[in-house]
Amino acid sequence: MEKRIGTITLLVADRSQSAAVNALISEHAHIVLCRQGLPFHERPVAVISLIVEGTTNDINSLSGKLGRLPGVQAKAVVTQQ
């Protein structure tokens, strides 16, 4: 399959899931080009953005696993070509 560039945006409302989020991102480190996080200490959410390069299956796999964690929302956007 062809590799594509994309982004995955995470909203982490349940900070007790941080270890699980980090473990999944580390598991898929081969597709992660960049990671940026904003903890928002004054609000009950943390925002993490990932720039990824991989097959649509790889990107969707990571996004899906992250989004299935309780208190975590994940959305992926992938280039058309």
N, CA and C atoms as an extended XYZ file, in Angstrom:
243
Properties=species:S:1:pos:R:3:atomname:S:1:resname:S:1:resid:I:1 pbc="F F F"
N         0.823       -1.190        0.000 N   MET     1
C         0.000        0.000        0.000 CA  MET     1
C         0.871        1.260        0.000 C   MET     1
N         0.303        2.307       -0.533 N   GLU     2
C         0.989        3.586       -0.634 CA  GLU     2
C         0.974        4.315        0.710 C   GLU     2
N         2.102        4.938        1.054 N   LYS     3
C         2.163        5.726        2.280 CA  LYS     3
C         1.552        7.098        2.037 C   LYS     3
N         0.891        7.611        3.061 N   ARG     4
C         0.262        8.925        3.003 CA  ARG     4
C         0.668        9.735        4.224 C   ARG     4
N         0.557       11.041        4.088 N   ILE     5
C         0.799       11.961        5.205 CA  ILE     5
C        -0.558       12.266        5.827 C   ILE     5
N        -0.594       12.398        7.131 N   GLY     6
C        -1.843       12.737        7.794 CA  GLY     6
C        -1.611       13.307        9.174 C   GLY     6
N        -2.707       13.627        9.814 N   THR     7
C        -2.661       14.098       11.197 CA  THR     7
C        -3.663       13.299       12.021 C   THR     7
N        -3.337       13.147       13.277 N   ILE     8
C        -4.283       12.580       14.247 CA  ILE     8
C        -4.360       13.585       15.381 C   ILE     8
N        -5.564       14.017       15.688 N   THR     9
C        -5.778       14.950       16.795 CA  THR     9
C        -6.472       14.205       17.928 C   THR     9
N        -5.948       14.363       19.127 N   LEU    10
C        -6.497       13.699       20.313 CA  LEU    10
C        -6.974       14.732       21.317 C   LEU    10
N        -8.127       14.480       21.888 N   LEU    11
C        -8.620       15.232       23.040 CA  LEU    11
C        -8.698       14.243       24.189 C   LEU    11
N        -7.890       14.474       25.197 N   VAL    12
C        -7.805       13.552       26.332 CA  VAL    12
C        -8.487       14.204       27.531 C   VAL    12
N        -9.705       13.763       27.821 N   ALA    13
C       -10.461       14.299       28.954 CA  ALA    13
C       -10.150       13.529       30.234 C   ALA    13
N        -9.782       12.265       30.108 N   ASP    14
C        -9.465       11.430       31.261 CA  ASP    14
C        -7.952       11.237       31.316 C   ASP    14
N        -7.301       12.048       32.107 N   ARG    15
C        -5.832       12.027       32.153 CA  ARG    15
C        -5.267       10.738       32.727 C   ARG    15
N        -6.105        9.930       33.356 N   SER    16
C        -5.621        8.632       33.828 CA  SER    16
C        -5.304        7.710       32.653 C   SER    16
N        -5.722        8.092       31.454 N   GLN    17
C        -5.436        7.310       30.245 CA  GLN    17
C        -4.105        7.700       29.600 C   GLN    17
N        -3.385        8.630       30.206 N   SER    18
C        -2.132        9.122       29.619 CA  SER    18
C        -1.129        8.011       29.341 C   SER    18
N        -0.981        7.086       30.253 N   ALA    19
C        -0.021        5.995       30.058 CA  ALA    19
C        -0.436        5.127       28.877 C   ALA    19
N        -1.724        4.858       28.753 N   ALA    20
C        -2.215        4.043       27.634 CA  ALA    20
C        -2.046        4.785       26.309 C   ALA    20
N        -2.309        6.096       26.309 N   VAL    21
C        -2.119        6.905       25.097 CA  VAL    21
C        -0.651        6.866       24.685 C   VAL    21
N         0.247        7.101       25.630 N   ASN    22
C         1.679        7.100       25.331 CA  ASN    22
C         2.156        5.730       24.848 C   ASN    22
N         1.630        4.663       25.434 N   ALA    23
C         2.020        3.315       25.021 CA  ALA    23
C         1.604        3.046       23.574 C   ALA    23
N         0.386        3.448       23.204 N   LEU    24
C        -0.078        3.231       21.835 CA  LEU    24
C         0.723        4.069       20.837 C   LEU    24
N         1.025        5.303       21.202 N   ILE    25
C         1.825        6.147       20.310 CA  ILE    25
C         3.227        5.536       20.144 C   ILE    25
N         3.811        5.046       21.210 N   SER    26
C         5.132        4.404       21.136 CA  SER    26
C         5.088        3.133       20.291 C   SER    26
N         4.008        2.378       20.414 N   GLU    27
C         3.816        1.154       19.635 CA  GLU    27
C         3.808        1.450       18.127 C   GLU    27
N         3.318        2.622       17.769 N   HIS    28
C         3.215        3.023       16.367 CA  HIS    28
C         4.245        4.106       16.014 C   HIS    28
N         5.339        4.149       16.737 N   ALA    29
C         6.353        5.195       16.537 CA  ALA    29
C         6.905        5.210       15.113 C   ALA    29
N         6.841        4.080       14.431 N   HIS    30
C         7.379        4.012       13.067 CA  HIS    30
C         6.595        4.881       12.078 C   HIS    30
N         5.382        5.309       12.435 N   ILE    31
C         4.610        6.184       11.540 CA  ILE    31
C         4.509        7.620       12.064 C   ILE    31
N         4.958        7.874       13.288 N   VAL    32
C         4.834        9.206       13.895 CA  VAL    32
C         6.050       10.057       13.536 C   VAL    32
N         5.802       11.147       12.820 N   LEU    33
C         6.870       12.069       12.439 CA  LEU    33
C         7.047       13.173       13.469 C   LEU    33
N         5.935       13.602       14.087 N   CYS    34
C         5.977       14.725       15.016 CA  CYS    34
C         4.827       14.592       16.006 C   CYS    34
N         5.094       15.024       17.232 N   ARG    35
C         4.066       15.015       18.273 CA  ARG    35
C         4.120       16.343       19.001 C   ARG    35
N         2.945       16.920       19.223 N   GLN    36
C         2.854       18.179       19.960 CA  GLN    36
C         1.721       18.039       20.969 C   GLN    36
N         1.963       18.461       22.186 N   GLY    37
C         0.945       18.351       23.212 CA  GLY    37
C         0.726       19.655       23.951 C   GLY    37
N        -0.506       19.874       24.346 N   LEU    38
C        -0.870       21.056       25.130 CA  LEU    38
C        -1.708       20.572       26.308 C   LEU    38
N        -1.168       20.637       27.536 N   PRO    39
C        -1.866       20.055       28.672 CA  PRO    39
C        -3.111       20.794       29.157 C   PRO    39
N        -3.258       22.089       28.896 N   PHE    40
C        -4.411       22.864       29.371 CA  PHE    40
C        -4.692       22.613       30.848 C   PHE    40
N        -3.804       23.073       31.708 N   HIS    41
C        -3.955       22.838       33.152 CA  HIS    41
C        -5.223       23.461       33.719 C   HIS    41
N        -5.687       24.568       33.133 N   GLU    42
C        -6.880       25.238       33.660 CA  GLU    42
C        -8.184       24.648       33.114 C   GLU    42
N        -8.079       23.687       32.209 N   ARG    43
C        -9.280       23.039       31.645 CA  ARG    43
C        -9.145       21.531       31.804 C   ARG    43
N       -10.266       20.825       31.773 N   PRO    44
C       -10.202       19.375       32.013 CA  PRO    44
C        -9.905       18.571       30.749 C   PRO    44
N        -8.986       19.060       29.910 N   VAL    45
C        -8.667       18.336       28.680 CA  VAL    45
C        -7.223       18.627       28.276 C   VAL    45
N        -6.603       17.649       27.649 N   ALA    46
C        -5.286       17.837       27.043 CA  ALA    46
C        -5.455       17.605       25.543 C   ALA    46
N        -4.707       18.333       24.748 N   VAL    47
C        -4.771       18.201       23.297 CA  VAL    47
C        -3.419       17.701       22.808 C   VAL    47
N        -3.447       16.658       21.988 N   ILE    48
C        -2.230       16.121       21.391 CA  ILE    48
C        -2.457       16.058       19.887 C   ILE    48
N        -1.485       16.546       19.132 N   SER    49
C        -1.570       16.413       17.677 CA  SER    49
C        -0.357       15.635       17.192 C   SER    49
N        -0.617       14.724       16.276 N   LEU    50
C         0.426       13.893       15.696 CA  LEU    50
C         0.465       14.123       14.193 C   LEU    50
N         1.643       14.249       13.638 N   ILE    51
C         1.804       14.211       12.188 CA  ILE    51
C         2.350       12.827       11.882 C   ILE    51
N         1.677       12.135       10.982 N   VAL    52
C         2.012       10.746       10.709 CA  VAL    52
C         2.247       10.513        9.221 C   VAL    52
N         3.017        9.472        8.926 N   GLU    53
C         3.213        9.030        7.552 CA  GLU    53
C         3.164        7.509        7.563 C   GLU    53
N         2.197        6.966        6.840 N   GLY    54
C         2.055        5.513        6.788 CA  GLY    54
C         0.915        5.153        5.864 C   GLY    54
N         0.617        3.884        5.814 N   THR    55
C        -0.525        3.453        5.014 CA  THR    55
C        -1.802        3.895        5.714 C   THR    55
N        -2.878        3.973        4.968 N   THR    56
C        -4.151        4.351        5.603 CA  THR    56
C        -4.522        3.339        6.683 C   THR    56
N        -4.172        2.074        6.476 N   ASN    57
C        -4.452        1.062        7.500 CA  ASN    57
C        -3.684        1.348        8.786 C   ASN    57
N        -2.397        1.698        8.659 N   ASP    58
C        -1.578        2.002        9.844 CA  ASP    58
C        -2.119        3.217       10.595 C   ASP    58
N        -2.442        4.273        9.842 N   ILE    59
C        -2.926        5.512       10.460 CA  ILE    59
C        -4.281        5.288       11.121 C   ILE    59
N        -5.183        4.613       10.415 N   ASN    60
C        -6.511        4.348       10.980 CA  ASN    60
C        -6.447        3.393       12.160 C   ASN    60
N        -5.508        2.464       12.133 N   SER    61
C        -5.337        1.543       13.261 CA  SER    61
C        -4.969        2.309       14.530 C   SER    61
N        -3.980        3.200       14.418 N   LEU    62
C        -3.572        3.997       15.580 CA  LEU    62
C        -4.714        4.889       16.053 C   LEU    62
N        -5.347        5.579       15.134 N   SER    63
C        -6.447        6.476       15.494 CA  SER    63
C        -7.588        5.704       16.160 C   SER    63
N        -7.929        4.557       15.612 N   GLY    64
C        -9.012        3.747       16.179 CA  GLY    64
C        -8.702        3.240       17.577 C   GLY    64
N        -7.470        2.758       17.775 N   LYS    65
C        -7.080        2.259       19.101 CA  LYS    65
C        -7.112        3.382       20.129 C   LYS    65
N        -6.622        4.564       19.736 N   LEU    66
C        -6.636        5.705       20.659 CA  LEU    66
C        -8.069        6.130       20.974 C   LEU    66
N        -8.918        6.181       19.967 N   GLY    67
C       -10.299        6.620       20.151 CA  GLY    67
C       -11.153        5.669       20.970 C   GLY    67
N       -10.718        4.419       21.078 N   ARG    68
C       -11.468        3.449       21.889 CA  ARG    68
C       -11.119        3.517       23.375 C   ARG    68
N       -10.091        4.288       23.716 N   LEU    69
C        -9.759        4.448       25.135 CA  LEU    69
C       -10.820        5.328       25.802 C   LEU    69
N       -11.252        4.972       27.015 N   PRO    70
C       -12.244        5.798       27.699 CA  PRO    70
C       -11.715        7.211       27.951 C   PRO    70
N       -12.529        8.207       27.659 N   GLY    71
C       -12.136        9.588       27.905 CA  GLY    71
C       -11.205       10.165       26.862 C   GLY    71
N       -11.024        9.468       25.731 N   VAL    72
C       -10.140        9.943       24.664 CA  VAL    72
C       -10.925       10.005       23.357 C   VAL    72
N       -10.825       11.137       22.670 N   GLN    73
C       -11.404       11.275       21.335 CA  GLN    73
C       -10.257       11.404       20.359 C   GLN    73
N       -10.350       10.723       19.214 N   ALA    74
C        -9.295       10.775       18.202 CA  ALA    74
C        -9.923       10.909       16.819 C   ALA    74
N        -9.338       11.782       16.017 N   LYS    75
C        -9.773       11.973       14.633 CA  LYS    75
C        -8.540       12.010       13.743 C   LYS    75
N        -8.621       11.319       12.617 N   ALA    76
C        -7.522       11.316       11.665 CA  ALA    76
C        -7.948       11.987       10.373 C   ALA    76
N        -7.003       12.689        9.763 N   VAL    77
C        -7.185       13.280        8.436 CA  VAL    77
C        -5.981       12.839        7.619 C   VAL    77
N        -6.248       12.282        6.428 N   VAL    78
C        -5.185       11.717        5.601 CA  VAL    78
C        -5.245       12.337        4.212 C   VAL    78
N        -4.068       12.575        3.602 N   THR    79
C        -4.030       13.122        2.256 CA  THR    79
C        -4.713       12.177        1.277 C   THR    79
N        -5.211       12.748        0.191 N   GLN    80
C        -5.883       11.956       -0.838 CA  GLN    80
C        -4.898       11.091       -1.606 C   GLN    80
N        -3.680       11.587       -1.814 N   GLN    81
C        -2.689       10.833       -2.607 CA  GLN    81
C        -1.415       10.678       -1.846 C   GLN    81
